CSV table of C-alpha atoms and ligand atoms in Angstrom, one decimal:
chain,number,residue,atom,x,y,z
A,267,MET,CA,20.9,55.4,-26.1
A,268,MET,CA,19.6,58.3,-28.6
A,269,THR,CA,20.3,62.1,-27.4
A,270,THR,CA,19.9,65.2,-28.9
A,271,SER,CA,20.2,68.8,-27.9
A,272,GLY,CA,16.7,70.4,-26.9
A,273,THR,CA,15.4,73.6,-28.0
A,274,ASP,CA,16.2,75.4,-24.2
A,275,GLY,CA,19.9,74.1,-24.5
A,276,ARG,CA,19.3,71.2,-22.2
A,277,GLU,CA,20.1,67.5,-23.4
A,278,SER,CA,17.1,65.6,-24.1
A,279,ARG,CA,17.1,61.8,-24.2
A,280,ALA,CA,14.8,59.6,-25.7
A,281,ARG,CA,15.1,56.7,-23.6
A,282,ALA,CA,15.4,53.3,-26.5
A,283,PHE,CA,14.4,50.0,-25.0
A,284,PRO,CA,16.4,46.6,-26.0
A,285,GLU,CA,15.5,45.0,-29.6
A,286,GLY,CA,12.7,42.5,-29.7
A,287,PHE,CA,11.1,44.0,-26.1
A,288,LEU,CA,7.8,42.9,-26.0
A,289,TRP,CA,5.0,45.3,-26.2
A,290,GLY,CA,1.8,44.3,-25.4
A,291,THR,CA,-1.8,45.3,-23.8
A,292,ALA,CA,-3.7,42.8,-21.1
A,293,THR,CA,-7.4,41.6,-20.8
A,294,SER,CA,-9.3,38.5,-18.9
A,295,ALA,CA,-11.9,36.5,-20.0
A,296,TYR,CA,-14.5,37.6,-17.5
A,297,GLN,CA,-13.8,40.9,-17.6
A,298,VAL,CA,-14.4,41.5,-21.6
A,299,GLU,CA,-15.9,38.5,-23.3
A,300,GLY,CA,-19.8,38.5,-22.1
A,301,GLY,CA,-21.4,35.8,-24.0
A,302,ALA,CA,-21.7,34.7,-20.7
A,303,GLN,CA,-24.4,32.3,-21.9
A,304,SER,CA,-23.3,31.8,-25.2
A,305,ASP,CA,-22.2,28.4,-27.4
A,306,GLY,CA,-22.6,26.1,-24.1
A,307,ARG,CA,-20.7,28.3,-21.5
A,308,GLY,CA,-21.0,27.1,-17.9
A,309,PRO,CA,-21.6,29.7,-15.1
A,310,SER,CA,-18.4,30.7,-13.2
A,311,VAL,CA,-17.8,31.6,-9.4
A,312,TRP,CA,-17.8,35.4,-10.9
A,313,ASP,CA,-21.2,35.1,-12.4
A,314,THR,CA,-22.6,33.8,-9.2
A,315,PHE,CA,-20.7,36.3,-7.3
A,316,SER,CA,-21.7,39.5,-9.4
A,317,HIS,CA,-25.4,38.1,-9.4
A,318,THR,CA,-25.6,38.0,-5.6
A,319,PRO,CA,-26.7,41.7,-4.3
A,320,GLY,CA,-24.0,43.5,-2.5
A,321,LYS,CA,-21.0,42.0,-4.0
A,322,VAL,CA,-20.3,44.2,-6.9
A,323,ARG,CA,-20.8,48.2,-7.3
A,324,GLY,CA,-23.6,49.3,-8.8
A,325,GLY,CA,-24.8,45.3,-9.1
A,326,ASP,CA,-22.4,45.3,-12.5
A,327,THR,CA,-22.2,41.7,-14.0
A,328,GLY,CA,-19.6,40.3,-16.5
A,329,ASP,CA,-22.8,39.1,-18.7
A,330,ILE,CA,-22.3,41.6,-21.2
A,331,ALA,CA,-19.0,43.3,-20.8
A,332,CYS,CA,-17.3,44.8,-23.8
A,333,ASP,CA,-18.9,41.8,-25.5
A,334,PHE,CA,-15.6,40.8,-27.0
A,335,TYR,CA,-17.1,37.2,-27.7
A,336,HIS,CA,-19.1,38.8,-30.6
A,337,ARG,CA,-16.7,41.3,-31.5
A,338,SER,CA,-13.2,40.1,-31.4
A,339,GLU,CA,-12.8,40.4,-35.1
A,340,ASP,CA,-13.0,44.2,-35.4
A,341,ASP,CA,-11.0,44.6,-31.6
A,342,LEU,CA,-8.4,42.5,-33.1
A,343,ASP,CA,-8.1,45.3,-36.1
A,344,ARG,CA,-8.0,48.0,-33.5
A,345,LEU,CA,-5.3,46.2,-31.9
A,346,LYS,CA,-3.4,46.0,-35.0
A,347,ALA,CA,-3.9,50.0,-35.4
A,348,LEU,CA,-2.0,50.2,-32.1
A,349,GLY,CA,1.1,48.5,-33.7
A,350,LEU,CA,1.8,46.3,-30.5
A,351,ALA,CA,3.4,43.0,-30.9
A,352,ALA,CA,1.8,41.1,-28.3
A,353,PHE,CA,-2.0,40.6,-26.5
A,354,ARG,CA,-2.7,38.8,-23.7
A,355,PHE,CA,-6.3,37.3,-23.1
A,356,SER,CA,-7.5,34.8,-20.7
A,357,VAL,CA,-9.3,31.5,-21.9
A,358,SER,CA,-12.7,31.2,-20.0
A,359,TRP,CA,-12.7,27.8,-17.9
A,360,PRO,CA,-16.4,27.6,-18.2
A,361,ARG,CA,-16.6,28.3,-21.9
A,362,LEU,CA,-14.3,25.1,-22.1
A,363,GLN,CA,-15.6,22.8,-19.6
A,364,ALA,CA,-19.2,23.9,-18.5
A,365,GLU,CA,-18.7,21.8,-15.0
A,366,GLY,CA,-15.1,22.4,-15.2
A,367,ARG,CA,-14.6,18.6,-15.9
A,368,GLY,CA,-15.1,15.9,-18.7
A,369,ALA,CA,-16.0,16.6,-22.1
A,370,VAL,CA,-15.0,19.7,-24.1
A,371,ASN,CA,-17.2,22.5,-25.5
A,372,GLN,CA,-16.0,22.5,-29.2
A,373,ARG,CA,-17.8,26.0,-29.9
A,374,GLY,CA,-15.7,27.3,-27.1
A,375,LEU,CA,-12.5,26.1,-28.5
A,376,ASP,CA,-13.6,26.9,-31.8
A,377,PHE,CA,-13.6,30.8,-30.5
A,378,TYR,CA,-9.9,30.8,-29.0
A,379,ARG,CA,-8.9,29.4,-32.4
A,380,SER,CA,-10.5,31.7,-34.0
A,381,LEU,CA,-9.1,34.4,-31.5
A,382,VAL,CA,-5.4,33.0,-31.8
A,383,ASP,CA,-5.7,32.8,-35.6
A,384,GLY,CA,-6.7,36.2,-36.0
A,385,LEU,CA,-3.9,37.1,-34.1
A,386,LEU,CA,-1.4,35.2,-35.9
A,387,ALA,CA,-2.6,36.7,-39.2
A,388,ARG,CA,-2.0,40.3,-37.5
A,389,ALA,CA,1.6,39.4,-36.6
A,390,ILE,CA,0.0,39.8,-33.2
A,391,GLU,CA,1.9,36.9,-30.4
A,392,PRO,CA,-0.8,35.5,-28.4
A,393,THR,CA,-0.2,35.7,-24.7
A,394,ILE,CA,-2.2,33.1,-23.1
A,395,THR,CA,-3.4,33.2,-19.6
A,396,LEU,CA,-4.9,29.8,-18.0
A,397,TYR,CA,-6.7,30.9,-15.2
A,398,HIS,CA,-7.9,34.7,-15.0
A,399,TRP,CA,-10.4,34.1,-11.8
A,400,ASP,CA,-13.1,32.5,-13.5
A,401,LEU,CA,-13.4,28.9,-11.9
A,402,PRO,CA,-16.5,26.9,-13.1
A,403,GLN,CA,-19.0,27.0,-10.3
A,404,ALA,CA,-19.2,23.3,-10.5
A,405,LEU,CA,-16.1,23.0,-8.8
A,406,GLU,CA,-16.5,25.4,-6.2
A,407,ASP,CA,-19.8,23.5,-5.4
A,408,GLU,CA,-17.4,20.8,-4.7
A,409,GLY,CA,-15.2,22.6,-2.1
A,410,GLY,CA,-13.5,25.1,-5.0
A,411,TRP,CA,-9.7,25.9,-4.7
A,412,ALA,CA,-9.7,24.5,-0.9
A,413,LYS,CA,-9.6,21.1,-2.7
A,414,ARG,CA,-6.8,19.3,-4.0
A,415,ASP,CA,-8.9,18.0,-6.7
A,416,THR,CA,-9.2,21.5,-8.3
A,417,ALA,CA,-5.6,21.5,-8.9
A,418,GLU,CA,-6.1,18.2,-10.8
A,419,ARG,CA,-9.1,19.1,-13.0
A,420,PHE,CA,-7.0,22.4,-13.9
A,421,ALA,CA,-4.2,20.6,-15.2
A,422,GLU,CA,-6.6,18.5,-17.4
A,423,TYR,CA,-8.1,21.6,-18.6
A,424,ALA,CA,-4.5,23.2,-19.2
A,425,GLU,CA,-3.6,20.3,-21.3
A,426,ILE,CA,-7.0,20.1,-23.7
A,427,VAL,CA,-5.8,24.1,-24.3
A,428,ALA,CA,-2.6,23.5,-25.1
A,429,GLU,CA,-3.4,20.5,-27.4
A,430,ALA,CA,-6.1,22.7,-29.5
A,431,ILE,CA,-4.1,25.8,-29.7
A,432,GLY,CA,-0.3,25.1,-28.6
A,433,ASP,CA,0.8,25.6,-31.5
A,434,VAL,CA,0.3,29.0,-31.7
A,435,GLY,CA,3.7,28.8,-29.3
A,436,GLY,CA,4.3,32.3,-27.5
A,437,MET,CA,3.7,32.7,-23.6
A,438,TRP,CA,1.6,30.6,-21.6
A,439,ILE,CA,0.8,32.0,-17.9
A,440,THR,CA,-1.0,29.2,-15.7
A,441,VAL,CA,-1.9,31.1,-13.1
A,442,ASN,CA,-2.6,35.1,-13.0
A,443,GLU,CA,-2.3,36.6,-9.5
A,444,PRO,CA,-2.8,33.8,-7.1
A,445,GLN,CA,-2.5,35.4,-4.2
A,446,VAL,CA,-5.5,37.7,-4.9
A,447,VAL,CA,-7.6,34.6,-5.6
A,448,ALA,CA,-6.8,33.0,-2.3
A,449,HIS,CA,-6.9,36.4,0.0
A,450,GLU,CA,-9.8,38.4,-1.8
A,451,GLY,CA,-11.8,35.2,-2.6
A,452,TYR,CA,-11.2,32.8,0.1
A,453,ARG,CA,-10.1,35.1,3.2
A,454,ILE,CA,-11.8,38.6,2.9
A,455,GLY,CA,-14.6,37.8,0.8
A,456,MET,CA,-14.0,40.8,-1.6
A,457,HIS,CA,-13.9,38.8,-4.8
A,458,ALA,CA,-15.8,35.3,-5.9
A,459,PRO,CA,-16.3,32.9,-4.4
A,460,GLY,CA,-16.7,34.9,-1.3
A,461,HIS,CA,-15.5,33.1,1.7
A,462,ARG,CA,-14.2,34.4,5.0
A,463,ASP,CA,-12.0,31.6,6.1
A,464,ASP,CA,-8.5,31.6,7.4
A,465,ALA,CA,-8.2,27.9,6.7
A,466,LEU,CA,-9.9,27.7,3.3
A,467,ALA,CA,-7.4,30.6,1.9
A,468,ALA,CA,-4.6,28.7,3.4
A,469,ALA,CA,-5.7,25.3,1.3
A,470,ALA,CA,-6.7,27.5,-1.7
A,471,THR,CA,-2.9,29.2,-1.4
A,472,HIS,CA,-1.4,25.5,-1.5
A,473,HIS,CA,-3.9,24.4,-4.6
A,474,LEU,CA,-3.6,27.0,-6.7
A,475,LEU,CA,0.5,26.9,-6.5
A,476,LEU,CA,-0.2,23.3,-7.1
A,477,ALA,CA,-2.7,23.6,-10.2
A,478,HIS,CA,0.6,25.5,-11.8
A,479,GLY,CA,2.9,22.6,-10.8
A,480,LEU,CA,0.6,19.8,-12.3
A,481,ALA,CA,0.0,21.8,-15.3
A,482,LEU,CA,3.7,22.4,-16.0
A,483,PRO,CA,4.7,19.4,-17.2
A,484,ARG,CA,1.4,19.0,-19.4
A,485,LEU,CA,2.1,22.0,-21.0
A,486,ARG,CA,5.7,21.3,-22.4
A,487,ALA,CA,4.9,18.2,-23.4
A,488,ALA,CA,1.9,19.2,-25.2
A,489,MET,CA,3.5,22.5,-26.7
A,490,PRO,CA,7.4,22.2,-26.7
A,491,ALA,CA,7.8,25.1,-28.5
A,492,ALA,CA,5.9,27.7,-25.9
A,493,ARG,CA,7.4,29.1,-23.3
A,494,VAL,CA,5.4,28.7,-19.7
A,495,GLY,CA,5.4,30.7,-16.7
A,496,ILE,CA,2.9,32.3,-13.9
A,497,THR,CA,2.4,35.9,-13.1
A,498,PHE,CA,2.1,37.2,-9.6
A,499,ASP,CA,0.5,40.1,-8.0
A,500,MET,CA,3.9,42.4,-6.2
A,501,HIS,CA,4.2,45.1,-4.2
A,502,PRO,CA,7.2,46.3,-2.6
A,503,VAL,CA,6.6,46.6,0.9
A,504,ARG,CA,7.7,49.5,3.1
A,505,ALA,CA,8.5,50.1,7.0
A,506,LEU,CA,7.6,53.6,7.6
A,507,GLY,CA,9.5,55.0,10.5
A,508,SER,CA,11.4,53.0,13.3
A,509,GLY,CA,10.3,49.8,14.7
A,510,ALA,CA,7.8,48.4,11.6
A,511,GLU,CA,10.6,46.4,9.8
A,512,GLU,CA,9.5,43.6,11.1
A,513,ALA,CA,5.9,44.0,10.5
A,514,ALA,CA,7.1,44.9,7.0
A,515,ARG,CA,8.9,41.6,6.5
A,516,ILE,CA,6.0,39.4,7.8
A,517,THR,CA,3.3,41.6,5.2
A,518,GLU,CA,5.8,40.9,2.6
A,519,ALA,CA,6.1,37.4,3.0
A,520,GLU,CA,2.5,36.9,3.2
A,521,GLN,CA,1.5,39.5,0.2
A,522,ASN,CA,4.8,38.2,-2.1
A,523,ARG,CA,6.4,35.8,-1.2
A,524,ILE,CA,3.8,32.9,-0.2
A,525,PHE,CA,3.7,32.4,-3.8
A,526,PHE,CA,6.8,33.2,-5.1
A,527,ASP,CA,9.0,31.5,-2.8
A,528,PRO,CA,7.5,27.9,-3.4
A,529,VAL,CA,8.0,28.9,-7.1
A,530,VAL,CA,11.3,30.5,-7.5
A,531,HIS,CA,12.8,28.8,-4.3
A,532,GLY,CA,10.7,25.7,-3.5
A,533,ARG,CA,9.9,26.5,-0.5
A,534,TYR,CA,7.1,28.7,1.8
A,535,PRO,CA,8.4,31.5,3.6
A,536,ALA,CA,9.4,31.3,7.2
A,537,ALA,CA,8.6,34.7,7.9
A,538,ALA,CA,4.5,34.2,7.1
A,539,ARG,CA,2.5,33.8,10.0
A,540,GLY,CA,1.4,30.2,10.5
A,541,ASN,CA,-2.6,30.6,9.9
A,542,LEU,CA,-1.8,32.0,6.4
A,543,LEU,CA,0.5,28.9,5.4
A,544,PRO,CA,-0.7,25.9,4.3
A,545,PRO,CA,-1.0,23.0,6.7
A,546,SER,CA,1.5,20.6,6.3
A,547,SER,CA,-1.1,17.9,6.1
A,548,LEU,CA,-2.3,19.6,2.5
A,549,VAL,CA,1.3,19.5,1.6
A,550,ARG,CA,2.2,16.2,0.0
A,551,ASP,CA,5.4,14.6,-0.4
A,552,GLY,CA,6.9,16.1,-3.8
A,553,ASP,CA,4.1,19.1,-4.5
A,554,LEU,CA,6.7,21.6,-4.0
A,555,GLU,CA,9.1,19.8,-6.5
A,556,LEU,CA,6.5,20.0,-8.9
A,557,VAL,CA,5.5,24.0,-7.9
A,558,GLY,CA,9.2,25.0,-7.9
A,559,ALA,CA,10.1,23.2,-11.3
A,560,PRO,CA,11.8,25.8,-13.7
A,561,ILE,CA,9.5,28.3,-15.2
A,562,ASP,CA,10.5,29.8,-18.7
A,563,PHE,CA,9.4,33.3,-17.4
A,564,LEU,CA,8.4,34.9,-14.4
A,565,GLY,CA,5.3,37.5,-14.8
A,566,VAL,CA,5.1,40.6,-12.4
A,567,ASN,CA,1.8,42.5,-12.2
A,568,TYR,CA,2.8,46.0,-10.6
A,569,TYR,CA,0.2,48.6,-9.1
A,570,SER,CA,1.3,50.3,-5.9
A,571,PRO,CA,3.3,49.9,-2.9
A,572,THR,CA,2.3,48.8,0.7
A,573,PHE,CA,3.6,51.1,3.6
A,574,VAL,CA,3.3,49.6,7.1
A,575,LYS,CA,3.8,51.4,10.5
A,576,LEU,CA,3.5,51.3,14.2
A,577,VAL,CA,0.6,52.6,15.9
A,578,GLY,CA,1.4,56.0,17.2
A,579,ALA,CA,0.6,57.2,20.8
A,580,CYS,CA,-2.3,58.7,19.6
A,581,GLY,CA,-3.8,55.2,18.6
A,582,GLN,CA,-4.8,54.7,15.3
A,583,GLU,CA,-5.8,57.7,13.3
A,584,ALA,CA,-7.9,58.5,10.0
A,585,GLY,CA,-6.5,57.2,6.9
A,586,GLU,CA,-4.6,54.1,8.6
A,587,THR,CA,-5.7,50.5,8.1
A,588,SER,CA,-5.6,47.9,10.5
A,589,ILE,CA,-4.0,44.7,9.7
A,590,ALA,CA,-5.8,41.7,10.3
A,591,GLY,CA,-3.5,39.3,13.0
A,592,MET,CA,-1.0,42.3,13.5
A,593,PRO,CA,-2.3,44.6,16.7
A,594,GLY,CA,-0.3,48.0,16.5
A,595,VAL,CA,0.9,47.6,13.0
A,596,VAL,CA,-1.3,49.8,10.2
A,597,ALA,CA,-1.3,50.3,6.4
A,598,VAL,CA,-1.0,53.9,5.4
A,599,LYS,CA,-1.0,55.5,2.3
A,600,PRO,CA,2.0,58.2,2.9
A,601,GLU,CA,0.4,62.1,1.7
A,602,HIS,CA,3.6,62.6,-0.5
A,603,LEU,CA,2.9,60.0,-3.1
A,604,PRO,CA,-0.2,60.8,-5.8
A,605,ARG,CA,-2.6,58.3,-6.1
A,606,THR,CA,-5.0,56.9,-9.0
A,607,SER,CA,-9.1,57.9,-8.9
A,608,GLN,CA,-9.0,54.2,-6.9
A,609,GLY,CA,-7.1,55.6,-4.4
A,610,TRP,CA,-4.1,53.4,-5.2
A,611,LEU,CA,-0.8,55.0,-4.6
A,612,VAL,CA,1.2,55.8,-7.6
A,613,ASP,CA,5.1,54.9,-7.2
A,614,PRO,CA,7.0,54.4,-9.9
A,615,GLU,CA,10.0,53.7,-8.2
A,616,GLY,CA,8.0,50.7,-6.5
A,617,LEU,CA,8.6,48.9,-10.1
A,618,TYR,CA,12.2,49.4,-10.2
A,619,ASP,CA,12.4,48.1,-6.5
A,620,LEU,CA,10.6,45.2,-7.3
A,621,LEU,CA,12.0,44.5,-10.7
A,622,VAL,CA,15.4,44.4,-8.9
A,623,THR,CA,14.4,42.6,-6.1
A,624,VAL,CA,12.8,39.9,-8.0
A,625,ALA,CA,15.8,39.9,-10.8
A,626,GLY,CA,18.0,38.9,-7.8
A,627,GLU,CA,16.3,36.0,-6.8
A,628,ILE,CA,15.2,34.2,-10.2
A,629,PRO,CA,17.7,31.7,-11.6
A,630,PRO,CA,19.8,33.0,-14.5
A,631,GLY,CA,18.6,33.3,-17.8
A,632,CYS,CA,14.7,33.3,-16.5
A,633,PRO,CA,13.5,36.7,-18.0
A,634,ILE,CA,10.7,39.1,-16.2
A,635,TYR,CA,7.8,40.4,-17.8
A,636,VAL,CA,5.6,43.1,-16.5
A,637,THR,CA,2.2,41.3,-17.4
A,638,GLU,CA,0.4,44.2,-16.0
A,639,ASN,CA,0.6,47.9,-15.1
A,640,GLY,CA,-2.0,50.6,-15.5
A,641,CYS,CA,-4.2,53.0,-13.6
A,642,ALA,CA,-7.9,53.9,-13.3
A,643,ALA,CA,-8.9,57.4,-14.0
A,644,GLU,CA,-11.7,59.7,-14.2
A,645,ASP,CA,-12.1,59.3,-18.3
A,646,TYR,CA,-15.0,61.2,-20.0
A,647,VAL,CA,-15.2,62.1,-23.8
A,648,THR,CA,-15.2,65.6,-24.7
A,649,PRO,CA,-17.6,67.0,-26.9
A,650,GLU,CA,-15.3,66.8,-29.7
A,651,GLY,CA,-15.4,63.0,-28.7
A,652,GLU,CA,-12.2,62.5,-27.6
A,653,VAL,CA,-11.0,61.1,-24.3
A,654,ASN,CA,-7.7,62.8,-23.1
A,655,ASP,CA,-6.7,60.8,-20.3
A,656,VAL,CA,-3.5,63.0,-19.6
A,657,GLU,CA,-3.0,61.2,-16.2
A,658,ARG,CA,-2.9,57.9,-17.4
A,659,ILE,CA,-0.1,59.2,-20.2
A,660,ASP,CA,2.0,60.3,-16.8
A,661,TYR,CA,1.4,56.8,-15.1
A,662,LEU,CA,2.5,55.3,-18.1
A,663,HIS,CA,5.7,57.7,-18.5
A,664,GLY,CA,6.4,57.2,-14.8
A,665,HIS,CA,6.2,53.7,-15.1
A,666,LEU,CA,8.1,52.7,-18.3
A,667,GLY,CA,11.2,55.3,-17.0
A,668,ALA,CA,11.3,52.8,-14.2
A,669,ALA,CA,11.3,49.7,-16.2
A,670,TRP,CA,13.8,51.3,-18.4
A,671,ARG,CA,16.4,52.3,-15.5
A,672,ALA,CA,15.8,48.6,-14.2
A,673,ILE,CA,16.7,47.5,-17.6
A,674,GLN,CA,19.9,49.7,-17.4
A,675,ASP,CA,20.9,48.1,-14.1
A,676,GLY,CA,20.9,44.7,-15.2
A,677,VAL,CA,17.4,43.2,-14.8
A,678,PRO,CA,16.4,40.8,-17.8
A,679,LEU,CA,12.9,42.7,-18.6
A,680,ALA,CA,11.9,41.5,-21.6
A,681,GLY,CA,8.3,43.2,-22.1
A,682,TYR,CA,5.4,45.1,-20.8
A,683,PHE,CA,2.3,44.4,-21.1
A,684,TYR,CA,-0.6,47.6,-20.2
A,685,TRP,CA,-3.4,46.5,-18.3
A,686,SER,CA,-5.8,46.9,-20.1
A,687,LEU,CA,-7.0,47.4,-23.8
A,688,PHE,CA,-10.2,48.3,-22.6
A,689,ASP,CA,-12.2,49.9,-20.0
A,690,ASN,CA,-14.0,46.5,-18.7
A,691,PHE,CA,-15.5,44.9,-15.7
A,692,GLU,CA,-13.0,45.7,-12.9
A,693,TRP,CA,-14.4,42.8,-10.6
A,694,ALA,CA,-15.8,44.2,-7.4
A,695,TRP,CA,-15.2,47.5,-8.8
A,696,GLY,CA,-17.7,46.7,-11.3
A,697,TYR,CA,-17.7,49.3,-14.5
A,698,GLN,CA,-16.9,52.1,-12.5
A,699,LYS,CA,-13.2,52.4,-12.9
A,700,ARG,CA,-11.8,52.6,-16.4
A,701,PHE,CA,-8.0,51.2,-16.8
A,702,GLY,CA,-8.3,50.8,-20.6
A,703,LEU,CA,-6.4,52.9,-23.3
A,704,VAL,CA,-9.5,52.3,-25.3
A,705,PHE,CA,-12.6,53.8,-23.8
A,706,VAL,CA,-15.8,51.7,-24.0
A,707,ASP,CA,-19.0,53.5,-24.1
A,708,PHE,CA,-21.1,49.9,-22.3
A,709,PRO,CA,-24.8,50.8,-23.4
A,710,THR,CA,-23.5,51.4,-27.0
A,711,GLN,CA,-20.3,48.9,-27.1
A,712,ARG,CA,-18.8,52.2,-28.9
A,713,ARG,CA,-15.0,52.3,-28.7
A,714,ILE,CA,-13.1,55.2,-28.6
A,715,PRO,CA,-9.0,55.0,-28.5
A,716,LYS,CA,-8.1,57.7,-25.7
A,717,ARG,CA,-4.8,59.7,-25.5
A,718,SER,CA,-2.7,57.1,-23.9
A,719,ALA,CA,-3.7,54.8,-26.6
A,720,THR,CA,-1.7,57.3,-29.1
A,721,PHE,CA,0.9,57.8,-26.7
A,722,TYR,CA,1.7,54.0,-25.6
A,723,SER,CA,1.5,53.2,-29.5
A,724,GLY,CA,4.3,55.5,-30.1
A,725,VAL,CA,6.6,54.2,-27.5
A,726,ALA,CA,5.9,51.0,-29.1
A,727,ARG,CA,6.5,51.6,-32.4
A,728,ALA,CA,9.5,53.5,-31.4
A,729,ASN,CA,10.7,51.0,-29.1
A,730,ALA,CA,11.5,53.8,-26.9
A,731,LEU,CA,10.1,56.3,-23.9
A,732,PRO,CA,10.1,59.9,-25.1
A,733,TYR,CA,12.0,62.6,-23.7
A,734,ALA,CA,9.8,64.4,-21.1
A,735,PRO,CA,11.3,67.7,-19.6
A,736,ASN,CA,12.3,68.0,-15.8
A,737,GLY,CA,9.7,68.2,-13.7
A,738,ALA,CA,7.4,66.9,-16.4
A,739,THR,CA,6.4,63.5,-14.4
A,740,PRO,CA,4.9,62.5,-12.3
A,741,GLY,CA,2.4,65.2,-11.4
A,742,ARG,CA,2.6,67.3,-14.4
A,743,PRO,CA,1.0,65.4,-17.2
A,744,GLU,CA,-0.1,68.4,-19.4
A,745,ARG,CA,3.7,68.4,-20.2
A,746,VAL,CA,4.0,65.0,-21.4
A,747,THR,CA,2.8,64.6,-25.1
A,748,GLY,CA,2.6,61.7,-27.5
A,749,GLU,CA,5.5,63.0,-29.6
A,750,LEU,CA,9.0,61.9,-29.5
A,751,VAL,CA,11.7,64.3,-29.1
A,752,ASP,CA,14.0,62.1,-31.0
A,753,ALA,CA,13.8,58.6,-31.7
B,1059,BG6,C1,-5.0,42.5,-11.7
B,1059,BG6,C2,-6.0,42.0,-12.2
B,1059,BG6,O1,-5.3,42.4,-9.7
B,1059,BG6,O2,-5.3,44.1,-11.6
B,1059,BG6,C3,-6.7,42.2,-13.2
B,1059,BG6,O3,-4.9,40.6,-12.7
B,1059,BG6,C4,-7.7,43.8,-12.5
B,1059,BG6,O4,-7.7,41.5,-13.6
B,1059,BG6,C5,-6.5,44.6,-12.2
B,1059,BG6,O5,-8.7,44.0,-13.6
B,1059,BG6,C6,-7.0,45.8,-11.6
B,1059,BG6,O6,-7.5,45.9,-10.4
B,1059,BG6,P1,-9.1,45.8,-10.1
B,1059,BG6,O7,-9.3,45.2,-8.6
B,1059,BG6,O8,-9.1,47.6,-9.9
B,1059,BG6,O9,-9.9,45.5,-11.1
């Protein structure tokens, strides 16, 4: 660690990350590509869902999104200019198999071939997600993730991608955030395909995991040099006040462990409630061995923690959200924590806690990557043409500080991907929430790197987090600059 004496007499420190720490940004196909009907792409559940009135804010769809499908060369130059070593993107299954099975659409494959070649030519490591929520609609019509067959089809598709572009090596993520797919897509219907059915969600839970388990050996056989893992959205769950510990334990099992435990420990968590767990009739002999087979890395997406408490004597109060199936327990957002413009809690400490917990359970030698972390902010372009997103810089500073501390405390964290490179189609939020390092003016497709892009690029180039004066973060964004005090 480098230290210097600050001008005010206090010691200042730039916090160096380990050599080789991987700095990247993340995107996903439906959120950025557009080209919804280009070159033989078939419809996905998100095309159907976003075109259904009332499902996405403002009636937005991913038809055009950031038009990345047609602008990727220029965008890769932008990425290169940021000096980041890795780029996470997802492959669109319906672009390769319009109906989720059968013959491969060569034009779709050509796009990803040129994308990975373009990355390698710029010395950027591809990090490839195989499933980031855009299930071919034809498979949903046959039952989607509630059907075992979908997991089999996924494994075939995964092998096709590996055989076509697996020579690039790098990191491969089978499934992104299966918990969100099962919960939002099948249990509460806020995401595609929009079901509200516990039994479908429990079945989807098992089949998403099985998809990962069936794909693993095929991916390994097709590309021995690549590293294969999976990405979970994880939330530290905290009990507020006495008596809420049991509710926190159950919530933690249902939000995190229902996917984490089968992959890491080869079993479903006993603490999750029965109606969320897949029924034994769906779990065949050998399934959990497949799901729990060793992975080469674990991807963790962190945005915010969950707080639960018991309903007080006066009943449920404003700002408290009931939890389905848990009478007397509510989720709350404590006043002392800042929130993003989306209302999500900002709590870097949550990232630290999560990383330490995960590191204590994964097998020795399995590195962790933060495959997503980021925030939506009320970004706008000034008359001078700049986007001064100081909130995002503050968010990054706080979370990277937490990641750095976790590494000092022994967590095998090997990389960090900011979500997202661009403002993009934010699922049910449409284009109203901007997460990008690069501002996108959607009507013109003009890109403007935000101030946070300069900050993050500086961190990545220096492989160190700049010193910020005491109290500068969180909450005092104006004092955090893109300049390194020492490096
Ligand atoms: C993660 C997803 O859940 O969070 C991303 O993997 C997503 O695809 C990001 O965009 C932000 O979430 P949201 O719900 O605001 O779009």
